[in-house]
mmCIF file of C-alpha atoms in Angstrom:
data_model
loop_
_atom_site.group_PDB
_atom_site.id
_atom_site.type_symbol
_atom_site.label_atom_id
_atom_site.label_comp_id
_atom_site.label_asym_id
_atom_site.label_seq_id
_atom_site.Cartn_x
_atom_site.Cartn_y
_atom_site.Cartn_z
ATOM 1 C CA MET A 1 71.727 76.254 17.420
ATOM 2 C CA LYS A 2 74.201 77.336 19.681
ATOM 3 C CA THR A 3 77.378 75.762 19.551
ATOM 4 C CA TYR A 4 79.389 75.467 22.761
ATOM 5 C CA LYS A 5 82.955 75.354 22.482
ATOM 6 C CA ILE A 6 84.350 73.180 25.499
ATOM 7 C CA ALA A 7 87.689 72.585 26.826
ATOM 8 C CA SER A 8 88.115 69.305 28.343
ATOM 9 C CA ILE A 9 90.868 68.457 30.345
ATOM 10 C CA PRO A 10 90.632 65.294 32.376
ATOM 11 C CA GLY A 11 94.046 65.847 34.220
ATOM 12 C CA ASP A 12 95.317 63.406 36.531
ATOM 13 C CA GLY A 13 94.134 60.082 38.205
ATOM 14 C CA ILE A 14 90.483 59.579 38.196
ATOM 15 C CA GLY A 15 90.237 62.524 36.297
ATOM 16 C CA LYS A 16 90.588 60.710 33.014
ATOM 17 C CA GLU A 17 87.889 58.637 34.142
ATOM 18 C CA VAL A 18 84.939 61.176 35.050
ATOM 19 C CA ILE A 19 85.195 63.849 32.470
ATOM 20 C CA PRO A 20 84.564 60.751 29.652
ATOM 21 C CA GLU A 21 81.398 60.382 31.653
ATOM 22 C CA GLY A 22 80.913 63.860 31.664
ATOM 23 C CA GLU A 23 81.516 64.457 27.982
ATOM 24 C CA LYS A 24 78.603 61.682 27.465
ATOM 25 C CA ILE A 25 75.795 63.094 29.508
ATOM 26 C CA LEU A 26 76.642 66.342 27.747
ATOM 27 C CA ALA A 27 75.879 64.551 24.421
ATOM 28 C CA ALA A 28 72.950 63.018 26.070
ATOM 29 C CA LEU A 29 71.343 66.178 26.717
ATOM 30 C CA GLU A 30 72.649 67.741 23.186
ATOM 31 C CA LYS A 31 70.043 64.615 21.743
ATOM 32 C CA ARG A 32 67.160 65.853 24.330
ATOM 33 C CA PHE A 33 68.040 69.776 23.292
ATOM 34 C CA PRO A 34 68.688 70.115 19.871
ATOM 35 C CA GLN A 35 68.897 73.854 19.704
ATOM 36 C CA MET A 36 72.517 73.172 21.631
ATOM 37 C CA LYS A 37 75.749 71.259 20.819
ATOM 38 C CA PHE A 38 78.921 70.803 22.264
ATOM 39 C CA ASP A 39 82.054 71.039 20.599
ATOM 40 C CA PHE A 40 84.967 69.140 22.442
ATOM 41 C CA GLU A 41 88.567 69.631 22.511
ATOM 42 C CA ARG A 42 90.307 67.648 24.751
ATOM 43 C CA PHE A 43 93.934 68.816 26.392
ATOM 44 C CA ASP A 44 96.089 65.655 27.651
ATOM 45 C CA TRP A 45 97.619 68.033 30.025
ATOM 46 C CA GLY A 46 98.977 66.951 33.603
ATOM 47 C CA GLY A 47 101.302 64.369 35.301
ATOM 48 C CA ASP A 48 102.211 62.342 32.086
ATOM 49 C CA TYR A 49 102.509 65.998 30.080
ATOM 50 C CA TYR A 50 105.130 66.667 32.823
ATOM 51 C CA ARG A 51 106.778 63.296 32.730
ATOM 52 C CA LYS A 52 107.173 64.037 28.672
ATOM 53 C CA HIS A 53 108.134 67.714 28.844
ATOM 54 C CA GLY A 54 108.677 68.975 32.239
ATOM 55 C CA ILE A 55 105.775 71.162 32.585
ATOM 56 C CA MET A 56 102.358 70.472 33.546
ATOM 57 C CA MET A 57 100.713 72.329 30.344
ATOM 58 C CA PRO A 58 102.170 74.362 27.305
ATOM 59 C CA GLU A 59 103.829 77.406 28.417
ATOM 60 C CA ASP A 60 101.091 79.006 25.104
ATOM 61 C CA GLY A 61 98.466 77.083 27.157
ATOM 62 C CA LEU A 62 96.365 79.943 27.953
ATOM 63 C CA ASN A 63 95.760 80.909 24.323
ATOM 64 C CA HIS A 64 94.070 78.002 23.777
ATOM 65 C CA LEU A 65 91.462 78.017 25.489
ATOM 66 C CA ARG A 66 91.435 81.501 25.454
ATOM 67 C CA ASN A 67 88.444 81.037 22.944
ATOM 68 C CA LYS A 68 86.461 78.733 24.785
ATOM 69 C CA ASP A 69 83.647 79.468 26.527
ATOM 70 C CA ALA A 70 84.013 77.073 29.218
ATOM 71 C CA ILE A 71 86.433 74.496 30.508
ATOM 72 C CA LEU A 72 85.065 70.824 32.416
ATOM 73 C CA PHE A 73 88.254 70.226 34.464
ATOM 74 C CA GLY A 74 89.264 66.836 35.927
ATOM 75 C CA SER A 75 91.942 66.629 38.798
ATOM 76 C CA ALA A 76 95.430 67.733 39.092
ATOM 77 C CA GLY A 77 97.698 65.363 41.580
ATOM 78 C CA ASP A 78 100.346 62.532 40.898
ATOM 79 C CA PRO A 79 101.569 60.686 43.844
ATOM 80 C CA LYS A 80 105.336 60.793 41.610
ATOM 81 C CA ILE A 81 104.973 64.674 41.171
ATOM 82 C CA ALA A 82 105.469 66.848 44.255
ATOM 83 C CA ASP A 83 101.797 68.598 44.968
ATOM 84 C CA HIS A 84 102.962 72.449 44.188
ATOM 85 C CA ILE A 85 104.312 71.387 40.951
ATOM 86 C CA THR A 86 101.043 69.811 39.962
ATOM 87 C CA LEU A 87 98.500 72.282 41.442
ATOM 88 C CA TRP A 88 100.593 75.635 40.682
ATOM 89 C CA GLY A 89 101.492 74.266 37.405
ATOM 90 C CA LEU A 90 97.748 73.334 35.835
ATOM 91 C CA ARG A 91 94.886 74.095 37.757
ATOM 92 C CA LEU A 92 95.992 77.553 39.640
ATOM 93 C CA LYS A 93 97.825 78.494 36.468
ATOM 94 C CA ILE A 94 94.184 78.484 34.587
ATOM 95 C CA CYS A 95 92.553 79.864 37.412
ATOM 96 C CA GLN A 96 95.209 82.487 37.819
ATOM 97 C CA GLY A 97 95.542 83.571 34.129
ATOM 98 C CA PHE A 98 92.082 83.861 33.391
ATOM 99 C CA ASP A 99 91.153 85.725 37.152
ATOM 100 C CA GLN A 100 88.485 83.184 37.797
ATOM 101 C CA TYR A 101 88.392 85.131 41.439
ATOM 102 C CA ALA A 102 85.249 83.811 42.222
ATOM 103 C CA ASN A 103 85.079 80.475 43.288
ATOM 104 C CA ILE A 104 81.308 78.613 44.250
ATOM 105 C CA ARG A 105 80.711 75.389 45.760
ATOM 106 C CA PRO A 106 77.306 74.460 46.364
ATOM 107 C CA THR A 107 76.319 72.008 49.192
ATOM 108 C CA ARG A 108 73.182 70.235 50.337
ATOM 109 C CA ILE A 109 71.790 66.816 50.957
ATOM 110 C CA LEU A 110 71.048 65.132 47.904
ATOM 111 C CA PRO A 111 68.218 62.664 47.971
ATOM 112 C CA GLY A 112 69.202 59.045 49.684
ATOM 113 C CA ILE A 113 72.642 60.289 50.463
ATOM 114 C CA GLN A 114 72.720 60.005 54.481
ATOM 115 C CA THR A 115 74.584 63.288 56.395
ATOM 116 C CA PRO A 116 76.965 62.521 59.570
ATOM 117 C CA LEU A 117 75.503 64.853 61.160
ATOM 118 C CA ARG A 118 72.799 63.722 64.207
ATOM 119 C CA ASN A 119 69.176 64.842 63.508
ATOM 120 C CA CYS A 120 69.942 66.917 60.585
ATOM 121 C CA GLN A 121 67.257 67.025 57.900
ATOM 122 C CA PRO A 122 68.059 67.724 54.364
ATOM 123 C CA GLU A 123 66.467 71.407 54.234
ATOM 124 C CA ASP A 124 68.551 71.950 57.463
ATOM 125 C CA LEU A 125 72.043 71.894 55.131
ATOM 126 C CA ASN A 126 71.733 73.775 51.976
ATOM 127 C CA TRP A 127 74.421 76.080 51.720
ATOM 128 C CA MET A 128 76.156 78.197 48.778
ATOM 129 C CA ILE A 129 79.990 79.122 49.767
ATOM 130 C CA VAL A 130 81.368 81.381 47.528
ATOM 131 C CA ARG A 131 85.707 81.490 47.800
ATOM 132 C CA GLU A 132 87.823 84.305 46.909
ATOM 133 C CA ASN A 133 89.702 82.180 44.334
ATOM 134 C CA SER A 134 92.807 84.555 43.016
ATOM 135 C CA GLU A 135 94.566 86.029 45.754
ATOM 136 C CA GLY A 136 94.876 85.633 49.691
ATOM 137 C CA GLU A 137 96.720 82.858 51.167
ATOM 138 C CA TYR A 138 97.510 81.157 48.072
ATOM 139 C CA SER A 139 98.523 84.306 46.260
ATOM 140 C CA GLY A 140 101.859 82.523 45.442
ATOM 141 C CA LEU A 141 103.943 85.414 46.749
ATOM 142 C CA GLY A 142 106.912 84.284 49.170
ATOM 143 C CA GLY A 143 110.121 82.248 49.300
ATOM 144 C CA ARG A 144 112.781 80.225 50.492
ATOM 145 C CA ALA A 145 116.747 80.669 51.545
ATOM 146 C CA HIS A 146 119.533 79.156 52.891
ATOM 147 C CA GLN A 147 117.947 75.329 51.908
ATOM 148 C CA GLY A 148 119.458 72.904 53.667
ATOM 149 C CA HIS A 149 120.720 74.827 56.661
ATOM 150 C CA PRO A 150 120.062 75.235 59.777
ATOM 151 C CA ILE A 151 119.344 78.798 59.005
ATOM 152 C CA GLU A 152 116.693 77.921 56.514
ATOM 153 C CA VAL A 153 113.919 80.138 56.024
ATOM 154 C CA ALA A 154 110.600 80.177 54.260
ATOM 155 C CA SER A 155 107.530 82.289 53.656
ATOM 156 C CA ASP A 156 104.080 82.203 52.402
ATOM 157 C CA ILE A 157 102.750 85.870 51.914
ATOM 158 C CA SER A 158 98.726 86.324 51.970
ATOM 159 C CA ILE A 159 97.729 88.899 49.762
ATOM 160 C CA MET A 160 94.754 90.979 49.857
ATOM 161 C CA THR A 161 93.994 93.928 47.959
ATOM 162 C CA ARG A 162 90.868 96.139 48.425
ATOM 163 C CA VAL A 163 89.764 95.819 45.037
ATOM 164 C CA GLY A 164 90.106 91.672 45.429
ATOM 165 C CA VAL A 165 88.316 91.852 48.862
ATOM 166 C CA GLU A 166 85.253 93.927 47.520
ATOM 167 C CA ARG A 167 84.542 92.252 44.194
ATOM 168 C CA ILE A 168 84.301 88.714 45.817
ATOM 169 C CA GLN A 169 82.265 90.454 48.543
ATOM 170 C CA ARG A 170 79.435 91.644 46.132
ATOM 171 C CA PHE A 171 79.667 88.429 44.545
ATOM 172 C CA ALA A 172 79.210 87.183 47.669
ATOM 173 C CA PHE A 173 75.970 89.561 48.774
ATOM 174 C CA ALA A 174 74.344 88.983 45.024
ATOM 175 C CA ILE A 175 74.138 85.564 45.315
ATOM 176 C CA ALA A 176 72.839 85.543 48.533
ATOM 177 C CA ARG A 177 69.999 88.126 47.375
ATOM 178 C CA SER A 178 69.263 85.499 44.500
ATOM 179 C CA ARG A 179 68.795 83.154 47.564
ATOM 180 C CA PRO A 180 65.377 82.682 49.081
ATOM 181 C CA ARG A 181 66.907 83.037 52.684
ATOM 182 C CA LYS A 182 68.807 86.332 51.614
ATOM 183 C CA LYS A 183 71.198 85.591 54.285
ATOM 184 C CA LEU A 184 75.057 85.966 54.062
ATOM 185 C CA THR A 185 77.593 84.823 56.506
ATOM 186 C CA LEU A 186 81.161 86.538 56.254
ATOM 187 C CA ILE A 187 83.934 84.474 57.730
ATOM 188 C CA THR A 188 86.785 85.973 59.050
ATOM 189 C CA LYS A 189 89.794 85.634 61.578
ATOM 190 C CA SER A 190 89.911 89.460 62.353
ATOM 191 C CA ASN A 191 90.915 88.793 66.014
ATOM 192 C CA ALA A 192 94.516 87.320 65.082
ATOM 193 C CA GLN A 193 94.818 88.453 61.732
ATOM 194 C CA ARG A 194 95.033 92.077 62.770
ATOM 195 C CA HIS A 195 95.526 93.924 59.332
ATOM 196 C CA ALA A 196 93.877 92.165 56.019
ATOM 197 C CA MET A 197 91.217 90.384 57.803
ATOM 198 C CA VAL A 198 90.105 93.983 59.706
ATOM 199 C CA MET A 199 89.929 95.316 56.133
ATOM 200 C CA TRP A 200 88.082 92.273 54.996
ATOM 201 C CA ASP A 201 85.812 93.024 57.806
ATOM 202 C CA GLU A 202 85.829 96.728 56.903
ATOM 203 C CA ILE A 203 84.776 96.788 53.386
ATOM 204 C CA ALA A 204 81.988 94.404 53.997
ATOM 205 C CA CYS A 205 80.175 96.905 56.026
ATOM 206 C CA GLU A 206 80.770 99.319 53.126
ATOM 207 C CA VAL A 207 79.658 96.419 50.703
ATOM 208 C CA ALA A 208 76.610 95.371 53.039
ATOM 209 C CA ARG A 209 74.873 99.216 52.769
ATOM 210 C CA ASP A 210 74.068 98.274 49.045
ATOM 211 C CA PHE A 211 72.496 95.177 49.939
ATOM 212 C CA PRO A 212 70.123 96.464 52.413
ATOM 213 C CA ASP A 213 67.871 93.570 51.846
ATOM 214 C CA VAL A 214 70.484 90.889 53.086
ATOM 215 C CA GLN A 215 70.825 89.739 56.359
ATOM 216 C CA TRP A 216 74.409 88.972 57.469
ATOM 217 C CA ASP A 217 77.056 88.326 59.839
ATOM 218 C CA LYS A 218 79.992 87.382 60.910
ATOM 219 C CA GLU A 219 81.743 84.542 62.018
ATOM 220 C CA LEU A 220 85.465 83.528 63.228
ATOM 221 C CA VAL A 221 86.809 80.525 61.204
ATOM 222 C CA ASP A 222 87.385 78.435 64.188
ATOM 223 C CA ALA A 223 83.613 79.000 65.213
ATOM 224 C CA ALA A 224 82.411 78.076 61.785
ATOM 225 C CA THR A 225 83.818 74.796 61.585
ATOM 226 C CA ALA A 226 81.441 74.131 64.975
ATOM 227 C CA ARG A 227 78.727 76.323 63.451
ATOM 228 C CA MET A 228 78.476 73.682 60.218
ATOM 229 C CA ILE A 229 78.284 71.084 62.639
ATOM 230 C CA ASN A 230 75.512 71.806 64.955
ATOM 231 C CA LYS A 231 74.087 74.850 63.420
ATOM 232 C CA PRO A 232 73.841 73.590 60.415
ATOM 233 C CA SER A 233 70.665 75.697 59.025
ATOM 234 C CA SER A 234 71.446 78.944 60.757
ATOM 235 C CA LEU A 235 73.937 78.996 57.428
ATOM 236 C CA ASP A 236 72.793 79.833 53.761
ATOM 237 C CA THR A 237 75.480 81.984 51.822
ATOM 238 C CA ILE A 238 78.968 81.943 53.270
ATOM 239 C CA VAL A 239 81.846 84.360 51.724
ATOM 240 C CA ALA A 240 85.317 83.640 52.430
ATOM 241 C CA SER A 241 89.171 83.760 52.103
ATOM 242 C CA ASN A 242 90.612 81.526 49.575
ATOM 243 C CA LEU A 243 92.143 79.022 52.482
ATOM 244 C CA HIS A 244 89.323 79.371 54.629
ATOM 245 C CA ALA A 245 87.295 78.369 52.217
ATOM 246 C CA ASP A 246 89.169 75.912 50.805
ATOM 247 C CA VAL A 247 89.400 73.984 54.467
ATOM 248 C CA LEU A 248 85.593 74.940 54.891
ATOM 249 C CA SER A 249 84.183 73.678 51.775
ATOM 250 C CA ASP A 250 85.911 70.098 51.867
ATOM 251 C CA LEU A 251 84.164 69.910 55.520
ATOM 252 C CA ALA A 252 80.487 71.012 54.083
ATOM 253 C CA ALA A 253 80.920 68.242 51.642
ATOM 254 C CA ALA A 254 82.009 65.489 54.257
ATOM 255 C CA LEU A 255 78.816 66.869 55.860
ATOM 256 C CA ALA A 256 76.817 66.443 52.915
ATOM 257 C CA GLY A 257 77.874 62.845 52.600
ATOM 258 C CA SER A 258 80.567 62.368 50.297
ATOM 259 C CA LEU A 259 83.484 64.676 48.785
ATOM 260 C CA GLY A 260 82.776 62.561 45.710
ATOM 261 C CA ILE A 261 79.730 64.243 44.733
ATOM 262 C CA ALA A 262 80.444 67.866 45.622
ATOM 263 C CA PRO A 263 80.818 70.542 42.454
ATOM 264 C CA THR A 264 82.474 73.169 41.949
ATOM 265 C CA GLY A 265 82.945 76.402 39.614
ATOM 266 C CA ASN A 266 85.979 78.743 39.269
ATOM 267 C CA ILE A 267 84.055 81.754 37.654
ATOM 268 C CA ASP A 268 85.369 85.211 35.994
ATOM 269 C CA PRO A 269 81.974 86.976 36.642
ATOM 270 C CA GLN A 270 82.789 89.035 33.869
ATOM 271 C CA ARG A 271 82.998 87.025 31.089
ATOM 272 C CA ARG A 272 86.287 88.335 30.318
ATOM 273 C CA TYR A 273 87.520 84.686 30.197
ATOM 274 C CA PRO A 274 85.932 80.832 29.819
ATOM 275 C CA SER A 275 85.455 79.884 33.394
ATOM 276 C CA MET A 276 86.422 76.678 34.609
ATOM 277 C CA PHE A 277 84.140 73.769 36.232
ATOM 278 C CA GLU A 278 85.248 70.938 38.053
ATOM 279 C CA PRO A 279 84.802 68.079 40.497
ATOM 280 C CA ILE A 280 86.533 68.572 44.285
ATOM 281 C CA HIS A 281 87.506 64.817 44.811
ATOM 282 C CA GLY A 282 91.211 65.247 43.740
ATOM 283 C CA SER A 283 92.689 63.099 41.577
ATOM 284 C CA ALA A 284 92.017 59.594 44.012
ATOM 285 C CA PHE A 285 94.975 57.410 42.382
ATOM 286 C CA ASP A 286 94.004 54.706 44.943
ATOM 287 C CA ILE A 287 91.050 53.677 43.184
ATOM 288 C CA MET A 288 92.186 54.783 39.512
ATOM 289 C CA GLY A 289 91.565 52.375 36.545
ATOM 290 C CA GLN A 290 89.043 50.548 38.716
ATOM 291 C CA GLY A 291 85.876 51.953 37.545
ATOM 292 C CA LEU A 292 84.786 53.040 41.385
ATOM 293 C CA ALA A 293 85.006 57.027 40.898
ATOM 294 C CA ASN A 294 81.794 58.779 41.464
ATOM 295 C CA PRO A 295 80.858 60.996 38.692
ATOM 296 C CA ILE A 296 78.069 62.874 40.629
ATOM 297 C CA GLY A 297 80.639 65.372 41.436
ATOM 298 C CA THR A 298 81.694 65.964 37.453
ATOM 299 C CA PHE A 299 77.821 66.223 36.896
ATOM 300 C CA TRP A 300 76.829 68.147 39.107
ATOM 301 C CA SER A 301 79.894 70.816 38.338
ATOM 302 C CA ILE A 302 78.325 70.247 34.668
ATOM 303 C CA VAL A 303 75.132 71.789 36.111
ATOM 304 C CA LEU A 304 76.846 74.775 37.157
ATOM 305 C CA MET A 305 78.556 74.979 33.472
ATOM 306 C CA LEU A 306 75.121 74.976 32.291
ATOM 307 C CA ASP A 307 73.873 77.525 34.830
ATOM 308 C CA HIS A 308 76.590 79.670 33.495
ATOM 309 C CA LEU A 309 76.012 79.258 29.987
ATOM 310 C CA GLY A 310 72.625 80.292 30.115
ATOM 311 C CA GLU A 311 70.952 77.012 29.275
ATOM 312 C CA ASN A 312 68.973 76.641 32.602
ATOM 313 C CA GLU A 313 66.350 74.310 31.055
ATOM 314 C CA ALA A 314 69.251 71.592 30.277
ATOM 315 C CA SER A 315 70.665 72.553 33.960
ATOM 316 C CA LYS A 316 67.679 71.714 35.810
ATOM 317 C CA LEU A 317 66.695 68.556 33.913
ATOM 318 C CA LEU A 318 70.454 67.282 34.411
ATOM 319 C CA MET A 319 70.147 68.312 38.841
ATOM 320 C CA GLN A 320 66.958 66.198 38.623
ATOM 321 C CA ALA A 321 68.407 63.364 36.967
ATOM 322 C CA ILE A 322 70.919 63.472 39.314
ATOM 323 C CA GLU A 323 68.645 63.654 42.148
ATOM 324 C CA GLY A 324 66.421 60.486 40.843
ATOM 325 C CA VAL A 325 69.700 58.412 40.610
ATOM 326 C CA THR A 326 71.454 59.093 44.125
ATOM 327 C CA ALA A 327 67.793 58.527 45.568
ATOM 328 C CA ASN A 328 68.435 54.919 44.508
ATOM 329 C CA PRO A 329 70.758 53.529 47.219
ATOM 330 C CA ILE A 330 71.459 50.860 44.492
ATOM 331 C CA LEU A 331 73.322 53.018 42.454
ATOM 332 C CA HIS A 332 75.304 54.403 45.256
ATOM 333 C CA THR A 333 79.176 54.268 44.348
ATOM 334 C CA ARG A 334 81.517 53.048 47.223
ATOM 335 C CA ASP A 335 82.652 56.486 48.744
ATOM 336 C CA LEU A 336 78.482 56.658 49.670
ATOM 337 C CA GLY A 337 78.665 52.971 51.084
ATOM 338 C CA GLY A 338 77.415 51.316 48.032
ATOM 339 C CA GLN A 339 78.631 48.566 45.342
ATOM 340 C CA ALA A 340 77.683 50.423 42.699
ATOM 341 C CA LYS A 341 80.657 51.338 39.661
ATOM 342 C CA MET A 342 81.007 54.388 37.825
ATOM 343 C CA ILE A 343 79.596 53.758 34.778
ATOM 344 C CA ASP A 344 76.367 52.079 36.424
ATOM 345 C CA VAL A 345 75.940 55.461 37.772
ATOM 346 C CA SER A 346 76.779 57.526 34.085
ATOM 347 C CA ASN A 347 73.638 55.068 32.350
ATOM 348 C CA ALA A 348 71.124 55.550 35.132
ATOM 349 C CA VAL A 349 71.910 59.406 34.761
ATOM 350 C CA ILE A 350 71.872 59.181 30.890
ATOM 351 C CA LYS A 351 68.728 57.404 31.305
ATOM 352 C CA ALA A 352 66.856 59.492 32.807
ATOM 353 C CA ILE A 353 67.844 62.607 30.753
ATOM 354 C CA HIS A 354 66.322 60.680 28.107
ATOM 355 C CA SER A 355 63.226 59.601 29.946
#
């Protein structure tokens, strides 16, 4: 039997609701696949921890996570705490601390879910968005001076290194190669950002030589938003900088039906540290405690986690269970236009796992 040590960090808002449901799903998979077991350790880090201790997680928090096989994360965000404190104090502290430089966000139209796009068939929208997750526009460098005075100044500095750019582009080309269409679109803004983004483009040309079987093209980020809406079938694997992919992946989730169903993985491809898996929907305090959260984003994130752990059979079964549940409109939560509660969806997925 293989035992996986999983750090469970519900975080804030509906993260406290969907992550326990995710643990139930993994417990159900344990029964179906007795050769694997999940050993959870839950961490109460987040907004409530901040109110008690003045920090979102302990200073030595990374040491508590270092020996885990994976991290299951809920959300970071609290209306009573500034967003930059919640994000940099927890989620980004983990991502950067463990050099989880590759963020993956699969996007497709699941059975039974309607896209807001006209005349778009499910096979037209099937993307893998690869986001550079460690530097770029979210490097954290910059500062403020003369605060409160008319001469106040603030700066955020985007940092791109050759190492950082090349490794994320190689990762994206490799993913494109593994997918049936073998197609990659590089997102850029090198017409206006004439230094770092020009280097980004140049490195892509170099990396592409090692992937002659991958067809690739380049698209300006603003044009990419229109292309995602008007020509979704022209895209397959997409690679973009930290900020660009952050925006485009939320657009992608909305086009696929809802942010509530969208998963993501923060990956250390070299497996030096644990990778972290999370739904992208945020803390959603407006529906917290009402049982209205959509757990599908968490369950799909667990699919990514299982793939990362090499449990492909369990991953495939869970994805089939998810698709069977979304195909039934009675099991659609409010974000999908339905009336189902979170527990209804969870129970249906568990039932499908055991059937």
